PDB file of C-alpha atoms and ligand atoms in Angstrom:
ATOM      1  CA  MET X   1       0.452  -0.264  -0.437  1.00 57.00           C
ATOM      2  CA  GLN X   2       1.385   3.955  -1.020  1.00 78.00           C
ATOM      3  CA  TYR X   3       0.576   6.525   1.049  1.00 90.00           C
ATOM      4  CA  GLU X   4       1.121  10.067   0.361  1.00 97.00           C
ATOM      5  CA  ILE X   5       4.116  11.480   2.559  1.00 98.00           C
ATOM      6  CA  ILE X   6       6.532  14.921   2.262  1.00 98.00           C
ATOM      7  CA  ASP X   7      10.621  14.477   2.684  1.00 98.00           C
ATOM      8  CA  SER X   8      10.861  17.418   5.286  1.00 98.00           C
ATOM      9  CA  HIS X   9      14.065  17.875   3.980  1.00 98.00           C
ATOM     10  CA  CYS X  10      16.760  16.808   1.303  1.00 98.00           C
ATOM     11  CA  HIS X  11      19.479  18.092  -0.642  1.00 98.00           C
ATOM     12  CA  LEU X  12      18.185  17.583  -3.845  1.00 98.00           C
ATOM     13  CA  ASP X  13      20.764  20.531  -5.853  1.00 98.00           C
ATOM     14  CA  PHE X  14      23.693  18.856  -4.614  1.00 98.00           C
ATOM     15  CA  PRO X  15      26.403  17.702  -7.438  1.00 98.00           C
ATOM     16  CA  ARG X  16      25.519  13.549  -6.673  1.00 97.00           C
ATOM     17  CA  PHE X  17      21.973  14.682  -8.504  1.00 98.00           C
ATOM     18  CA  ASP X  18      23.285  16.232 -11.104  1.00 98.00           C
ATOM     19  CA  ARG X  19      23.198  13.175 -13.742  1.00 97.00           C
ATOM     20  CA  ASP X  20      19.763  12.594 -12.387  1.00 98.00           C
ATOM     21  CA  ARG X  21      18.055  14.859 -10.495  1.00 98.00           C
ATOM     22  CA  LYS X  22      15.004  14.777 -12.570  1.00 98.00           C
ATOM     23  CA  GLU X  23      14.335  10.961 -12.546  1.00 98.00           C
ATOM     24  CA  ALA X  24      15.642  11.123  -8.909  1.00 98.00           C
ATOM     25  CA  ILE X  25      12.421  13.528  -8.167  1.00 98.00           C
ATOM     26  CA  GLU X  26      10.098  11.339 -10.479  1.00 98.00           C
ATOM     27  CA  ARG X  27      10.607   8.266  -8.715  1.00 98.00           C
ATOM     28  CA  ALA X  28       9.722  10.371  -5.727  1.00 98.00           C
ATOM     29  CA  ARG X  29       6.621  11.146  -6.861  1.00 97.00           C
ATOM     30  CA  GLN X  30       6.299   7.808  -7.519  1.00 96.00           C
ATOM     31  CA  SER X  31       6.524   6.859  -3.938  1.00 96.00           C
ATOM     32  CA  GLY X  32       3.790   9.189  -2.727  1.00 97.00           C
ATOM     33  CA  VAL X  33       5.852  12.112  -1.537  1.00 98.00           C
ATOM     34  CA  ILE X  34       4.374  14.660  -2.480  1.00 98.00           C
ATOM     35  CA  ARG X  35       6.154  17.309  -1.452  1.00 98.00           C
ATOM     36  CA  MET X  36      10.010  18.213  -0.410  1.00 98.00           C
ATOM     37  CA  ILE X  37      11.922  20.507   1.195  1.00 98.00           C
ATOM     38  CA  ASN X  38      15.023  21.489  -0.417  1.00 98.00           C
ATOM     39  CA  SER X  39      17.002  23.014   2.675  1.00 98.00           C
ATOM     40  CA  GLY X  40      19.936  25.585   1.798  1.00 98.00           C
ATOM     41  CA  ILE X  41      23.354  25.705   3.121  1.00 98.00           C
ATOM     42  CA  ASP X  42      24.986  28.496   2.170  1.00 97.00           C
ATOM     43  CA  TYR X  43      24.974  30.890  -0.677  1.00 98.00           C
ATOM     44  CA  SER X  44      25.247  28.805  -3.622  1.00 98.00           C
ATOM     45  CA  THR X  45      23.087  25.947  -2.212  1.00 98.00           C
ATOM     46  CA  ASN X  46      20.273  28.614  -1.556  1.00 98.00           C
ATOM     47  CA  ALA X  47      19.928  29.886  -4.776  1.00 98.00           C
ATOM     48  CA  ALA X  48      19.726  26.382  -5.753  1.00 98.00           C
ATOM     49  CA  SER X  49      16.576  25.803  -3.710  1.00 98.00           C
ATOM     50  CA  LEU X  50      14.759  28.406  -4.554  1.00 98.00           C
ATOM     51  CA  GLU X  51      15.565  27.622  -8.239  1.00 98.00           C
ATOM     52  CA  LEU X  52      14.465  24.649  -7.567  1.00 98.00           C
ATOM     53  CA  ALA X  53      11.339  25.590  -5.498  1.00 98.00           C
ATOM     54  CA  ARG X  54      10.548  28.187  -9.034  1.00 98.00           C
ATOM     55  CA  ARG X  55      10.777  24.909 -11.696  1.00 98.00           C
ATOM     56  CA  TYR X  56       8.531  22.405  -9.041  1.00 98.00           C
ATOM     57  CA  GLY X  57       5.028  23.319  -7.219  1.00 97.00           C
ATOM     58  CA  PHE X  58       5.846  21.074  -5.289  1.00 98.00           C
ATOM     59  CA  ILE X  59       9.552  21.509  -3.790  1.00 98.00           C
ATOM     60  CA  HIS X  60       9.696  24.417  -1.455  1.00 98.00           C
ATOM     61  CA  ALA X  61      13.106  26.008  -0.340  1.00 98.00           C
ATOM     62  CA  THR X  62      14.083  27.008   3.026  1.00 98.00           C
ATOM     63  CA  LEU X  63      17.253  29.423   3.304  1.00 98.00           C
ATOM     64  CA  GLY X  64      19.981  28.160   5.610  1.00 98.00           C
ATOM     65  CA  LEU X  65      23.864  28.971   6.606  1.00 98.00           C
ATOM     66  CA  SER X  66      25.113  25.783   8.034  1.00 95.00           C
ATOM     67  CA  PRO X  67      27.027  26.192  11.286  1.00 96.00           C
ATOM     68  CA  GLN X  68      29.699  23.551   9.271  1.00 93.00           C
ATOM     69  CA  MET X  69      30.932  26.249   7.055  1.00 92.00           C
ATOM     70  CA  VAL X  70      31.309  29.304   9.725  1.00 94.00           C
ATOM     71  CA  PRO X  71      34.514  28.970  11.551  1.00 93.00           C
ATOM     72  CA  HIS X  72      36.361  29.193   8.606  1.00 92.00           C
ATOM     73  CA  ALA X  73      34.162  31.736   6.519  1.00 94.00           C
ATOM     74  CA  SER X  74      34.654  35.809   5.920  1.00 96.00           C
ATOM     75  CA  GLU X  75      32.335  38.142   8.192  1.00 96.00           C
ATOM     76  CA  GLU X  76      31.730  39.472   4.121  1.00 97.00           C
ATOM     77  CA  LYS X  77      30.755  36.178   2.927  1.00 97.00           C
ATOM     78  CA  ILE X  78      28.307  35.409   6.009  1.00 97.00           C
ATOM     79  CA  SER X  79      27.041  38.834   6.022  1.00 97.00           C
ATOM     80  CA  GLN X  80      26.493  38.260   1.591  1.00 98.00           C
ATOM     81  CA  ILE X  81      24.367  34.986   3.145  1.00 98.00           C
ATOM     82  CA  LEU X  82      22.263  36.448   5.732  1.00 98.00           C
ATOM     83  CA  SER X  83      20.904  39.541   3.366  1.00 98.00           C
ATOM     84  CA  GLN X  84      20.260  36.893   1.143  1.00 98.00           C
ATOM     85  CA  ILE X  85      18.363  35.001   3.521  1.00 98.00           C
ATOM     86  CA  GLU X  86      16.091  38.210   4.116  1.00 98.00           C
ATOM     87  CA  ARG X  87      16.326  39.630  -0.051  1.00 98.00           C
ATOM     88  CA  ASN X  88      14.322  36.247  -0.720  1.00 98.00           C
ATOM     89  CA  ILE X  89      12.578  35.479   2.414  1.00 98.00           C
ATOM     90  CA  ASP X  90       9.224  35.755   0.770  1.00 98.00           C
ATOM     91  CA  ARG X  91       9.977  32.926  -1.649  1.00 98.00           C
ATOM     92  CA  ALA X  92      10.751  30.533   1.275  1.00 98.00           C
ATOM     93  CA  VAL X  93       8.562  28.796   3.290  1.00 98.00           C
ATOM     94  CA  GLY X  94      11.354  28.538   6.426  1.00 98.00           C
ATOM     95  CA  VAL X  95      15.410  29.877   7.353  1.00 98.00           C
ATOM     96  CA  GLY X  96      17.545  27.084   7.703  1.00 97.00           C
ATOM     97  CA  GLU X  97      19.435  25.187   8.066  1.00 97.00           C
ATOM     98  CA  ALA X  98      21.380  27.264  10.496  1.00 98.00           C
ATOM     99  CA  GLY X  99      22.525  25.604  14.016  1.00 97.00           C
ATOM    100  CA  LEU X 100      25.338  24.495  16.216  1.00 96.00           C
ATOM    101  CA  ASP X 101      27.285  21.535  14.833  1.00 95.00           C
ATOM    102  CA  PHE X 102      29.981  21.299  18.019  1.00 95.00           C
ATOM    103  CA  HIS X 103      31.141  17.461  16.078  1.00 93.00           C
ATOM    104  CA  TYR X 104      34.093  18.634  13.898  1.00 87.00           C
ATOM    105  CA  CYS X 105      34.694  22.153  15.561  1.00 92.00           C
ATOM    106  CA  GLU X 106      36.069  21.702  18.409  1.00 87.00           C
ATOM    107  CA  THR X 107      37.677  24.925  19.003  1.00 93.00           C
ATOM    108  CA  GLU X 108      35.975  27.534  21.710  1.00 93.00           C
ATOM    109  CA  VAL X 109      36.800  31.272  19.296  1.00 94.00           C
ATOM    110  CA  GLY X 110      34.879  28.106  16.251  1.00 95.00           C
ATOM    111  CA  ARG X 111      31.584  27.406  18.908  1.00 95.00           C
ATOM    112  CA  LEU X 112      32.063  31.452  19.448  1.00 96.00           C
ATOM    113  CA  LYS X 113      31.574  32.108  16.195  1.00 96.00           C
ATOM    114  CA  GLN X 114      28.975  29.527  14.715  1.00 96.00           C
ATOM    115  CA  THR X 115      26.773  30.623  18.656  1.00 97.00           C
ATOM    116  CA  GLU X 116      27.160  34.315  17.388  1.00 97.00           C
ATOM    117  CA  VAL X 117      26.056  33.426  13.904  1.00 98.00           C
ATOM    118  CA  PHE X 118      23.253  31.785  14.795  1.00 98.00           C
ATOM    119  CA  ARG X 119      21.669  34.159  16.559  1.00 98.00           C
ATOM    120  CA  LYS X 120      21.464  36.600  13.733  1.00 98.00           C
ATOM    121  CA  VAL X 121      19.599  33.867  11.777  1.00 98.00           C
ATOM    122  CA  ILE X 122      17.289  33.060  14.924  1.00 98.00           C
ATOM    123  CA  GLU X 123      16.342  36.959  14.262  1.00 98.00           C
ATOM    124  CA  ILE X 124      15.636  36.584  10.335  1.00 98.00           C
ATOM    125  CA  ALA X 125      13.079  33.568  11.368  1.00 98.00           C
ATOM    126  CA  ARG X 126      11.730  35.792  14.717  1.00 98.00           C
ATOM    127  CA  LYS X 127      11.205  38.967  12.518  1.00 98.00           C
ATOM    128  CA  TYR X 128       9.790  37.225   9.221  1.00 98.00           C
ATOM    129  CA  GLY X 129       7.512  34.811  11.349  1.00 98.00           C
ATOM    130  CA  LYS X 130       9.049  31.796   9.351  1.00 98.00           C
ATOM    131  CA  PRO X 131      10.252  28.447  11.121  1.00 98.00           C
ATOM    132  CA  LEU X 132      13.982  27.689  11.816  1.00 98.00           C
ATOM    133  CA  VAL X 133      15.209  24.535  10.676  1.00 98.00           C
ATOM    134  CA  ILE X 134      18.195  24.007  12.865  1.00 98.00           C
ATOM    135  CA  HIS X 135      21.196  21.664  12.370  1.00 96.00           C
ATOM    136  CA  GLY X 136      22.411  20.425  15.393  1.00 95.00           C
ATOM    137  CA  ARG X 137      25.183  18.494  16.971  1.00 94.00           C
ATOM    138  CA  GLU X 138      26.581  17.109  19.880  1.00 94.00           C
ATOM    139  CA  ALA X 139      24.881  20.791  20.938  1.00 96.00           C
ATOM    140  CA  GLU X 140      21.549  20.326  20.347  1.00 96.00           C
ATOM    141  CA  ASP X 141      20.607  21.765  23.709  1.00 97.00           C
ATOM    142  CA  MET X 142      22.849  24.836  23.272  1.00 97.00           C
ATOM    143  CA  ALA X 143      20.368  24.958  20.112  1.00 97.00           C
ATOM    144  CA  LEU X 144      17.134  24.840  21.486  1.00 98.00           C
ATOM    145  CA  GLN X 145      18.389  27.504  24.210  1.00 97.00           C
ATOM    146  CA  LEU X 146      18.757  29.928  21.787  1.00 97.00           C
ATOM    147  CA  SER X 147      15.672  29.407  19.596  1.00 98.00           C
ATOM    148  CA  ARG X 148      13.231  27.789  21.508  1.00 96.00           C
ATOM    149  CA  ASP X 149      10.383  31.239  21.784  1.00 97.00           C
ATOM    150  CA  LEU X 150      10.501  31.080  18.655  1.00 98.00           C
ATOM    151  CA  ASP X 151       6.814  30.547  17.142  1.00 98.00           C
ATOM    152  CA  THR X 152       8.354  27.233  15.210  1.00 98.00           C
ATOM    153  CA  VAL X 153      11.648  24.842  15.273  1.00 98.00           C
ATOM    154  CA  VAL X 154      12.131  22.307  13.415  1.00 98.00           C
ATOM    155  CA  PHE X 155      15.320  20.032  14.581  1.00 98.00           C
ATOM    156  CA  HIS X 156      15.706  18.710  11.353  1.00 97.00           C
ATOM    157  CA  CYS X 157      17.885  14.818  11.473  1.00 97.00           C
ATOM    158  CA  TYR X 158      17.929  14.701  15.390  1.00 97.00           C
ATOM    159  CA  GLY X 159      20.512  12.539  16.569  1.00 96.00           C
ATOM    160  CA  GLY X 160      20.869  13.745  20.365  1.00 97.00           C
ATOM    161  CA  SER X 161      19.670  12.784  23.608  1.00 97.00           C
ATOM    162  CA  LEU X 162      15.849  11.504  25.051  1.00 98.00           C
ATOM    163  CA  GLU X 163      16.088  14.244  26.966  1.00 98.00           C
ATOM    164  CA  THR X 164      16.597  17.450  25.056  1.00 98.00           C
ATOM    165  CA  MET X 165      14.227  15.890  22.530  1.00 98.00           C
ATOM    166  CA  GLN X 166      11.315  15.729  24.984  1.00 98.00           C
ATOM    167  CA  GLN X 167      12.439  19.926  26.316  1.00 98.00           C
ATOM    168  CA  ILE X 168      11.809  20.300  22.366  1.00 98.00           C
ATOM    169  CA  VAL X 169       9.024  18.671  22.826  1.00 98.00           C
ATOM    170  CA  ASP X 170       7.383  20.203  26.334  1.00 98.00           C
ATOM    171  CA  ALA X 171       8.037  23.626  24.096  1.00 98.00           C
ATOM    172  CA  GLY X 172       6.389  22.828  21.050  1.00 98.00           C
ATOM    173  CA  HIS X 173       8.196  22.692  18.360  1.00 98.00           C
ATOM    174  CA  PHE X 174       9.368  19.245  16.017  1.00 98.00           C
ATOM    175  CA  VAL X 175      11.966  17.077  15.278  1.00 98.00           C
ATOM    176  CA  SER X 176      12.122  15.516  12.192  1.00 98.00           C
ATOM    177  CA  VAL X 177      13.516  11.318  12.556  1.00 98.00           C
ATOM    178  CA  PRO X 178      16.099  10.644   9.145  1.00 98.00           C
ATOM    179  CA  THR X 179      16.408   7.315   6.986  1.00 98.00           C
ATOM    180  CA  LEU X 180      19.021   6.496   9.529  1.00 97.00           C
ATOM    181  CA  VAL X 181      15.843   4.968  11.790  1.00 97.00           C
ATOM    182  CA  CYS X 182      15.620   2.321   9.357  1.00 97.00           C
ATOM    183  CA  PHE X 183      18.927   0.432  11.068  1.00 96.00           C
ATOM    184  CA  SER X 184      20.699   3.226  13.649  1.00 97.00           C
ATOM    185  CA  GLU X 185      19.421   1.939  17.412  1.00 97.00           C
ATOM    186  CA  HIS X 186      19.674   5.261  18.531  1.00 98.00           C
ATOM    187  CA  HIS X 187      17.453   7.042  15.893  1.00 98.00           C
ATOM    188  CA  GLN X 188      14.927   4.053  16.894  1.00 98.00           C
ATOM    189  CA  SER X 189      14.815   4.786  19.927  1.00 98.00           C
ATOM    190  CA  ILE X 190      14.434   8.527  19.420  1.00 98.00           C
ATOM    191  CA  ALA X 191      11.110   7.786  16.875  1.00 98.00           C
ATOM    192  CA  LYS X 192       9.555   4.656  19.638  1.00 98.00           C
ATOM    193  CA  HIS X 193       9.834   8.140  22.438  1.00 98.00           C
ATOM    194  CA  LEU X 194       8.907  10.633  20.423  1.00 98.00           C
ATOM    195  CA  PRO X 195       4.929  11.353  19.753  1.00 98.00           C
ATOM    196  CA  LEU X 196       3.639  11.217  16.826  1.00 98.00           C
ATOM    197  CA  GLU X 197       2.355  15.083  16.966  1.00 98.00           C
ATOM    198  CA  ASN X 198       5.581  16.639  16.846  1.00 98.00           C
ATOM    199  CA  MET X 199       7.246  13.788  13.957  1.00 98.00           C
ATOM    200  CA  LEU X 200       9.115  15.048  11.244  1.00 98.00           C
ATOM    201  CA  ILE X 201      10.085  12.227   9.001  1.00 98.00           C
ATOM    202  CA  GLU X 202      13.044  13.433   5.927  1.00 98.00           C
ATOM    203  CA  THR X 203      15.795  11.160   3.977  1.00 98.00           C
ATOM    204  CA  ASP X 204      18.713  14.701   4.343  1.00 97.00           C
ATOM    205  CA  SER X 205      19.899  12.992   1.005  1.00 98.00           C
ATOM    206  CA  PRO X 206      22.061  12.632  -0.812  1.00 98.00           C
ATOM    207  CA  TYR X 207      23.622  11.654   2.608  1.00 95.00           C
ATOM    208  CA  LEU X 208      22.820   8.856   5.386  1.00 90.00           C
ATOM    209  CA  SER X 209      20.877   5.941   2.845  1.00 94.00           C
ATOM    210  CA  PRO X 210      18.484   3.389   4.153  1.00 93.00           C
ATOM    211  CA  ARG X 211      19.450   1.178   1.401  1.00 94.00           C
ATOM    212  CA  LYS X 212      22.457   0.677  -0.531  1.00 89.00           C
ATOM    213  CA  GLY X 213      24.712   3.705  -1.953  1.00 93.00           C
ATOM    214  CA  ARG X 214      22.982   7.423  -2.594  1.00 97.00           C
ATOM    215  CA  ASN X 215      20.086   8.582  -0.854  1.00 98.00           C
ATOM    216  CA  GLU X 216      17.065  10.527  -2.422  1.00 98.00           C
ATOM    217  CA  PRO X 217      13.548  11.359  -1.568  1.00 98.00           C
ATOM    218  CA  ALA X 218      12.088   8.231  -2.890  1.00 97.00           C
ATOM    219  CA  PHE X 219      13.943   6.621   0.631  1.00 97.00           C
ATOM    220  CA  VAL X 220      11.824   8.468   2.416  1.00 98.00           C
ATOM    221  CA  ALA X 221       8.971   5.668   2.356  1.00 97.00           C
ATOM    222  CA  ASP X 222      10.909   3.148   3.995  1.00 97.00           C
ATOM    223  CA  SER X 223      10.626   4.655   7.213  1.00 97.00           C
ATOM    224  CA  VAL X 224       7.105   4.530   7.368  1.00 98.00           C
ATOM    225  CA  PRO X 225       6.725   1.040   8.261  1.00 97.00           C
ATOM    226  CA  GLN X 226       9.551   1.556   9.876  1.00 98.00           C
ATOM    227  CA  ILE X 227       8.689   3.609  12.303  1.00 98.00           C
ATOM    228  CA  ALA X 228       4.839   2.397  12.893  1.00 98.00           C
ATOM    229  CA  ALA X 229       6.433  -0.853  13.329  1.00 98.00           C
ATOM    230  CA  LEU X 230       8.311   0.779  16.785  1.00 98.00           C
ATOM    231  CA  LYS X 231       4.974   2.592  17.928  1.00 98.00           C
ATOM    232  CA  GLY X 232       2.541   0.168  17.403  1.00 98.00           C
ATOM    233  CA  ILE X 233       0.328   2.029  14.316  1.00 98.00           C
ATOM    234  CA  GLU X 234      -0.241   1.609  11.276  1.00 97.00           C
ATOM    235  CA  ALA X 235       1.731   3.206   8.100  1.00 97.00           C
ATOM    236  CA  SER X 236      -1.049   4.628   7.078  1.00 97.00           C
ATOM    237  CA  GLU X 237      -1.397   7.074  10.183  1.00 98.00           C
ATOM    238  CA  VAL X 238       2.552   7.474  10.689  1.00 98.00           C
ATOM    239  CA  ALA X 239       2.208   8.385   6.935  1.00 98.00           C
ATOM    240  CA  GLU X 240      -0.816  10.855   7.327  1.00 98.00           C
ATOM    241  CA  THR X 241       0.086  12.079  10.937  1.00 98.00           C
ATOM    242  CA  THR X 242       4.220  13.298   9.927  1.00 98.00           C
ATOM    243  CA  MET X 243       2.711  14.930   6.443  1.00 98.00           C
ATOM    244  CA  LYS X 244      -0.036  17.397   8.566  1.00 98.00           C
ATOM    245  CA  ASN X 245       2.635  17.957  10.886  1.00 98.00           C
ATOM    246  CA  THR X 246       5.012  18.889   7.655  1.00 98.00           C
ATOM    247  CA  ARG X 247       2.447  21.445   6.609  1.00 98.00           C
ATOM    248  CA  ARG X 248       1.441  23.301   9.588  1.00 98.00           C
ATOM    249  CA  ALA X 249       5.303  23.603  10.526  1.00 98.00           C
ATOM    250  CA  PHE X 250       5.727  25.419   7.378  1.00 98.00           C
ATOM    251  CA  GLY X 251       2.711  25.925   6.630  1.00 98.00           C
ATOM    252  CA  ILE X 252       2.726  24.697   3.037  1.00 97.00           C
TER     253      ILE X 252
HETATM  254 ZN1   ZN L 301      20.842  18.967   5.231  1.00 50.79          ZN
END
C-alpha cells in the first residue's frame, strides 16, 4: 500500500544529483512523496534551492547558513548570506538549515562564532515569522535554549539525547526523524519515544541512505513502516500525521 508522504529535508541541488536529478524527483513522486523541502546551507545552495522551488511547485525552499562553514568563513561571506536570506524570504517556507555543530568544531573561538551567527539567523526567522530548521550536532541542548521562544522550530535529522528531545516536545516544537531510523538503534529509540504529533520525517539526501549508495527523497517511504512498527501503530497513521505536521510547521 502506498501513502502520501513528505520529505521534510533534502538537498536535491547537490552535485550527487547532477546526473539524474529529474529522474530522482520523478521516483519520489512515484513513491508517494507529494512534497519535498530542499534546504540551502550557503549562498550557492540557497540560490539553487530557490531555483528548484521555482521550477517545481511541489518542492519548497528553506534558506540557511550551515554551522559547518561558519568557523572558516569571512565576515563578508557571512553577511552576504544573511542578506540573501532576507532578500528572498518571501520565496522561502522557512529559515535554515542553521545551528550549531560542535562535532567537527572543537575550538572555543569557532564555537563562539557559530553561536554568534546562529543568533543572527534566529533573529531573521523571528523578524519574518518563519519556521527555523536547525542543524544541531553535539550541541542540541544549546541550540534549543537559543531558539525555543520562536513560534516554530524543526530539529532536522535529530540525533541528540532523549532528554533534550523531550524538552523540544515540551516547547511545542518538531523533531525530524531521518531515514537513519531504518538501521540506527539510537534513531529507533528517538522515533519510539517521540510523540507522533511532534514528528516529521526526512531523508537528508544525498546523505544517510537506508539502502546501498546515495539517498534520495523516494526512500523516505522506507521509514514509514519502520516507525509504525516501533510505535505499534498503522503505517498509514505515521504517513498521514507526519504529513500534516510538516504542512503545519511550514505552512504548505
Ligand atoms: Zn541537511
